[in-house]
Amino acid sequence: DLINDKKYSSILSENETTQLRVEYFETSHNYEDNKDIEKRIEIPYASEIQIEFDPRCATEPNSDYLQIYDRSEGGSLIMKNISGKAGSQNWPKKLTIQSDSCRFFFHADESNNDWGICCKVSGYVPVEVKKFSPNYLLIMLNLICYLI
């Protein structure tokens, strides 16, 4: 599950040109009443990001909700007032956003609460591929030393 997937590491082979970056948005479980939480997530240079919801996500229906914006600053509201009991009828499994950042806003009113929210946010970013380029000066010096 998403909670146990938090310790992420990436080992690149010499031919890879991208690396997966992973971040999380998570409330406490159960979350606190009467609280607003906002988190910005940025994965610089990613062409898109994926948001994957833990299947246990659950909030008080219609009163406690999550909003997702397609930029960390400003941006458009892409998911408005996601709330309700756990299950795919209330919570999407996965979203893809054509952006390198997003913003989560969670609102909990003063009454009931539930398990809360956990989202894995991931995106592929370019990495510099080091290619071998011979040092011709060093080759010439080695050749001269060999000839002497």
PDB file of N, CA, C and O in Angstrom, residues 43-76:
ATOM      1  N   ILE A  43       7.581  18.986  -8.407  1.00  0.00           N
ATOM      2  CA  ILE A  43       8.537  18.031  -8.964  1.00  0.00           C
ATOM      3  C   ILE A  43       9.102  18.711 -10.205  1.00  0.00           C
ATOM      4  O   ILE A  43       8.632  18.482 -11.321  1.00  0.00           O
ATOM      5  N   PRO A  44      10.089  19.605  -9.988  1.00  0.00           N
ATOM      6  CA  PRO A  44      10.607  20.427 -11.096  1.00  0.00           C
ATOM      7  C   PRO A  44      11.044  19.597 -12.294  1.00  0.00           C
ATOM      8  O   PRO A  44      11.660  18.550 -12.143  1.00  0.00           O
ATOM      9  N   TYR A  45      10.677  20.084 -13.473  1.00  0.00           N
ATOM     10  CA  TYR A  45      11.023  19.521 -14.781  1.00  0.00           C
ATOM     11  C   TYR A  45      10.217  18.280 -15.167  1.00  0.00           C
ATOM     12  O   TYR A  45      10.443  17.729 -16.236  1.00  0.00           O
ATOM     13  N   ALA A  46       9.291  17.826 -14.322  1.00  0.00           N
ATOM     14  CA  ALA A  46       8.416  16.714 -14.721  1.00  0.00           C
ATOM     15  C   ALA A  46       7.417  17.249 -15.743  1.00  0.00           C
ATOM     16  O   ALA A  46       6.891  18.348 -15.587  1.00  0.00           O
ATOM     17  N   SER A  47       7.145  16.497 -16.794  1.00  0.00           N
ATOM     18  CA  SER A  47       6.168  16.949 -17.789  1.00  0.00           C
ATOM     19  C   SER A  47       4.743  16.703 -17.304  1.00  0.00           C
ATOM     20  O   SER A  47       3.810  17.367 -17.738  1.00  0.00           O
ATOM     21  N   GLU A  48       4.576  15.739 -16.414  1.00  0.00           N
ATOM     22  CA  GLU A  48       3.286  15.461 -15.802  1.00  0.00           C
ATOM     23  C   GLU A  48       3.517  14.793 -14.457  1.00  0.00           C
ATOM     24  O   GLU A  48       4.587  14.251 -14.205  1.00  0.00           O
ATOM     25  N   ILE A  49       2.506  14.870 -13.615  1.00  0.00           N
ATOM     26  CA  ILE A  49       2.586  14.176 -12.331  1.00  0.00           C
ATOM     27  C   ILE A  49       1.355  13.296 -12.179  1.00  0.00           C
ATOM     28  O   ILE A  49       0.296  13.582 -12.744  1.00  0.00           O
ATOM     29  N   GLN A  50       1.537  12.211 -11.446  1.00  0.00           N
ATOM     30  CA  GLN A  50       0.430  11.304 -11.155  1.00  0.00           C
ATOM     31  C   GLN A  50       0.148  11.360  -9.665  1.00  0.00           C
ATOM     32  O   GLN A  50       1.071  11.377  -8.850  1.00  0.00           O
ATOM     33  N   ILE A  51      -1.128  11.381  -9.334  1.00  0.00           N
ATOM     34  CA  ILE A  51      -1.566  11.360  -7.943  1.00  0.00           C
ATOM     35  C   ILE A  51      -2.315  10.052  -7.746  1.00  0.00           C
ATOM     36  O   ILE A  51      -3.293   9.779  -8.436  1.00  0.00           O
ATOM     37  N   GLU A  52      -1.828   9.237  -6.826  1.00  0.00           N
ATOM     38  CA  GLU A  52      -2.441   7.941  -6.551  1.00  0.00           C
ATOM     39  C   GLU A  52      -3.003   7.958  -5.135  1.00  0.00           C
ATOM     40  O   GLU A  52      -2.297   8.294  -4.185  1.00  0.00           O
ATOM     41  N   PHE A  53      -4.279   7.617  -5.007  1.00  0.00           N
ATOM     42  CA  PHE A  53      -4.964   7.664  -3.723  1.00  0.00           C
ATOM     43  C   PHE A  53      -4.915   6.314  -3.026  1.00  0.00           C
ATOM     44  O   PHE A  53      -5.155   5.281  -3.644  1.00  0.00           O
ATOM     45  N   ASP A  54      -4.619   6.332  -1.731  1.00  0.00           N
ATOM     46  CA  ASP A  54      -4.685   5.124  -0.912  1.00  0.00           C
ATOM     47  C   ASP A  54      -6.154   4.685  -0.881  1.00  0.00           C
ATOM     48  O   ASP A  54      -7.051   5.520  -0.729  1.00  0.00           O
ATOM     49  N   PRO A  55      -6.435   3.385  -1.034  1.00  0.00           N
ATOM     50  CA  PRO A  55      -7.831   2.931  -1.045  1.00  0.00           C
ATOM     51  C   PRO A  55      -8.560   3.151   0.279  1.00  0.00           C
ATOM     52  O   PRO A  55      -9.780   3.067   0.339  1.00  0.00           O
ATOM     53  N   ARG A  56      -7.822   3.459   1.346  1.00  0.00           N
ATOM     54  CA  ARG A  56      -8.458   3.705   2.647  1.00  0.00           C
ATOM     55  C   ARG A  56      -8.931   5.147   2.816  1.00  0.00           C
ATOM     56  O   ARG A  56      -9.531   5.484   3.833  1.00  0.00           O
ATOM     57  N   CYS A  57      -8.661   6.033   1.850  1.00  0.00           N
ATOM     58  CA  CYS A  57      -9.075   7.435   1.969  1.00  0.00           C
ATOM     59  C   CYS A  57     -10.564   7.508   2.311  1.00  0.00           C
ATOM     60  O   CYS A  57     -11.390   6.892   1.643  1.00  0.00           O
ATOM     61  N   ALA A  58     -10.870   8.281   3.365  1.00  0.00           N
ATOM     62  CA  ALA A  58     -12.265   8.441   3.788  1.00  0.00           C
ATOM     63  C   ALA A  58     -12.381   9.704   4.631  1.00  0.00           C
ATOM     64  O   ALA A  58     -11.522   9.983   5.469  1.00  0.00           O
ATOM     65  N   THR A  59     -13.445  10.477   4.384  1.00  0.00           N
ATOM     66  CA  THR A  59     -13.731  11.684   5.157  1.00  0.00           C
ATOM     67  C   THR A  59     -15.225  11.735   5.455  1.00  0.00           C
ATOM     68  O   THR A  59     -16.005  10.990   4.859  1.00  0.00           O
ATOM     69  N   GLU A  60     -15.600  12.616   6.365  1.00  0.00           N
ATOM     70  CA  GLU A  60     -17.022  12.832   6.618  1.00  0.00           C
ATOM     71  C   GLU A  60     -17.646  13.348   5.323  1.00  0.00           C
ATOM     72  O   GLU A  60     -17.210  14.375   4.790  1.00  0.00           O
ATOM     73  N   PRO A  61     -18.644  12.642   4.770  1.00  0.00           N
ATOM     74  CA  PRO A  61     -19.210  13.018   3.476  1.00  0.00           C
ATOM     75  C   PRO A  61     -19.709  14.462   3.443  1.00  0.00           C
ATOM     76  O   PRO A  61     -20.412  14.904   4.345  1.00  0.00           O
ATOM     77  N   ASN A  62     -19.277  15.180   2.392  1.00  0.00           N
ATOM     78  CA  ASN A  62     -19.697  16.543   2.073  1.00  0.00           C
ATOM     79  C   ASN A  62     -19.238  17.622   3.048  1.00  0.00           C
ATOM     80  O   ASN A  62     -19.232  18.787   2.695  1.00  0.00           O
ATOM     81  N   SER A  63     -18.840  17.281   4.250  1.00  0.00           N
ATOM     82  CA  SER A  63     -18.417  18.280   5.237  1.00  0.00           C
ATOM     83  C   SER A  63     -16.903  18.420   5.305  1.00  0.00           C
ATOM     84  O   SER A  63     -16.387  19.506   5.527  1.00  0.00           O
ATOM     85  N   ASP A  64     -16.200  17.311   5.187  1.00  0.00           N
ATOM     86  CA  ASP A  64     -14.736  17.307   5.176  1.00  0.00           C
ATOM     87  C   ASP A  64     -14.325  16.903   3.771  1.00  0.00           C
ATOM     88  O   ASP A  64     -14.778  15.871   3.271  1.00  0.00           O
ATOM     89  N   TYR A  65     -13.477  17.706   3.129  1.00  0.00           N
ATOM     90  CA  TYR A  65     -13.229  17.459   1.706  1.00  0.00           C
ATOM     91  C   TYR A  65     -11.802  17.843   1.307  1.00  0.00           C
ATOM     92  O   TYR A  65     -11.113  18.599   1.984  1.00  0.00           O
ATOM     93  N   LEU A  66     -11.413  17.322   0.167  1.00  0.00           N
ATOM     94  CA  LEU A  66     -10.115  17.599  -0.437  1.00  0.00           C
ATOM     95  C   LEU A  66     -10.345  18.312  -1.765  1.00  0.00           C
ATOM     96  O   LEU A  66     -11.229  17.924  -2.540  1.00  0.00           O
ATOM     97  N   GLN A  67      -9.531  19.344  -2.021  1.00  0.00           N
ATOM     98  CA  GLN A  67      -9.505  20.009  -3.319  1.00  0.00           C
ATOM     99  C   GLN A  67      -8.088  19.901  -3.865  1.00  0.00           C
ATOM    100  O   GLN A  67      -7.123  19.989  -3.108  1.00  0.00           O
ATOM    101  N   ILE A  68      -7.967  19.724  -5.180  1.00  0.00           N
ATOM    102  CA  ILE A  68      -6.656  19.608  -5.821  1.00  0.00           C
ATOM    103  C   ILE A  68      -6.568  20.631  -6.944  1.00  0.00           C
ATOM    104  O   ILE A  68      -7.465  20.718  -7.796  1.00  0.00           O
ATOM    105  N   TYR A  69      -5.467  21.383  -6.959  1.00  0.00           N
ATOM    106  CA  TYR A  69      -5.204  22.396  -7.980  1.00  0.00           C
ATOM    107  C   TYR A  69      -4.023  21.944  -8.837  1.00  0.00           C
ATOM    108  O   TYR A  69      -3.118  21.251  -8.348  1.00  0.00           O
ATOM    109  N   ASP A  70      -3.999  22.367 -10.111  1.00  0.00           N
ATOM    110  CA  ASP A  70      -2.977  21.892 -11.046  1.00  0.00           C
ATOM    111  C   ASP A  70      -1.682  22.710 -11.027  1.00  0.00           C
ATOM    112  O   ASP A  70      -0.842  22.541 -11.907  1.00  0.00           O
ATOM    113  N   ARG A  71      -1.490  23.541 -10.053  1.00  0.00           N
ATOM    114  CA  ARG A  71      -0.243  24.285  -9.867  1.00  0.00           C
ATOM    115  C   ARG A  71      -0.028  24.455  -8.364  1.00  0.00           C
ATOM    116  O   ARG A  71      -0.994  24.498  -7.604  1.00  0.00           O
ATOM    117  N   SER A  72       1.215  24.612  -7.940  1.00  0.00           N
ATOM    118  CA  SER A  72       1.479  24.825  -6.522  1.00  0.00           C
ATOM    119  C   SER A  72       1.083  26.230  -6.087  1.00  0.00           C
ATOM    120  O   SER A  72       0.758  26.462  -4.936  1.00  0.00           O
ATOM    121  N   GLU A  73       1.091  27.172  -7.017  1.00  0.00           N
ATOM    122  CA  GLU A  73       0.641  28.546  -6.763  1.00  0.00           C
ATOM    123  C   GLU A  73      -0.470  28.860  -7.751  1.00  0.00           C
ATOM    124  O   GLU A  73      -0.294  28.697  -8.953  1.00  0.00           O
ATOM    125  N   GLY A  74      -1.605  29.311  -7.247  1.00  0.00           N
ATOM    126  CA  GLY A  74      -2.716  29.619  -8.145  1.00  0.00           C
ATOM    127  C   GLY A  74      -3.222  28.355  -8.811  1.00  0.00           C
ATOM    128  O   GLY A  74      -3.503  27.366  -8.158  1.00  0.00           O
ATOM    129  N   GLY A  75      -3.315  28.382 -10.118  1.00  0.00           N
ATOM    130  CA  GLY A  75      -3.732  27.202 -10.868  1.00  0.00           C
ATOM    131  C   GLY A  75      -5.237  27.006 -10.884  1.00  0.00           C
ATOM    132  O   GLY A  75      -5.997  27.742 -10.259  1.00  0.00           O
ATOM    133  N   SER A  76      -5.657  25.997 -11.597  1.00  0.00           N
ATOM    134  CA  SER A  76      -7.072  25.682 -11.745  1.00  0.00           C
ATOM    135  C   SER A  76      -7.456  24.549 -10.807  1.00  0.00           C
ATOM    136  O   SER A  76      -6.681  23.615 -10.594  1.00  0.00           O
TER     137      SER A  76
END
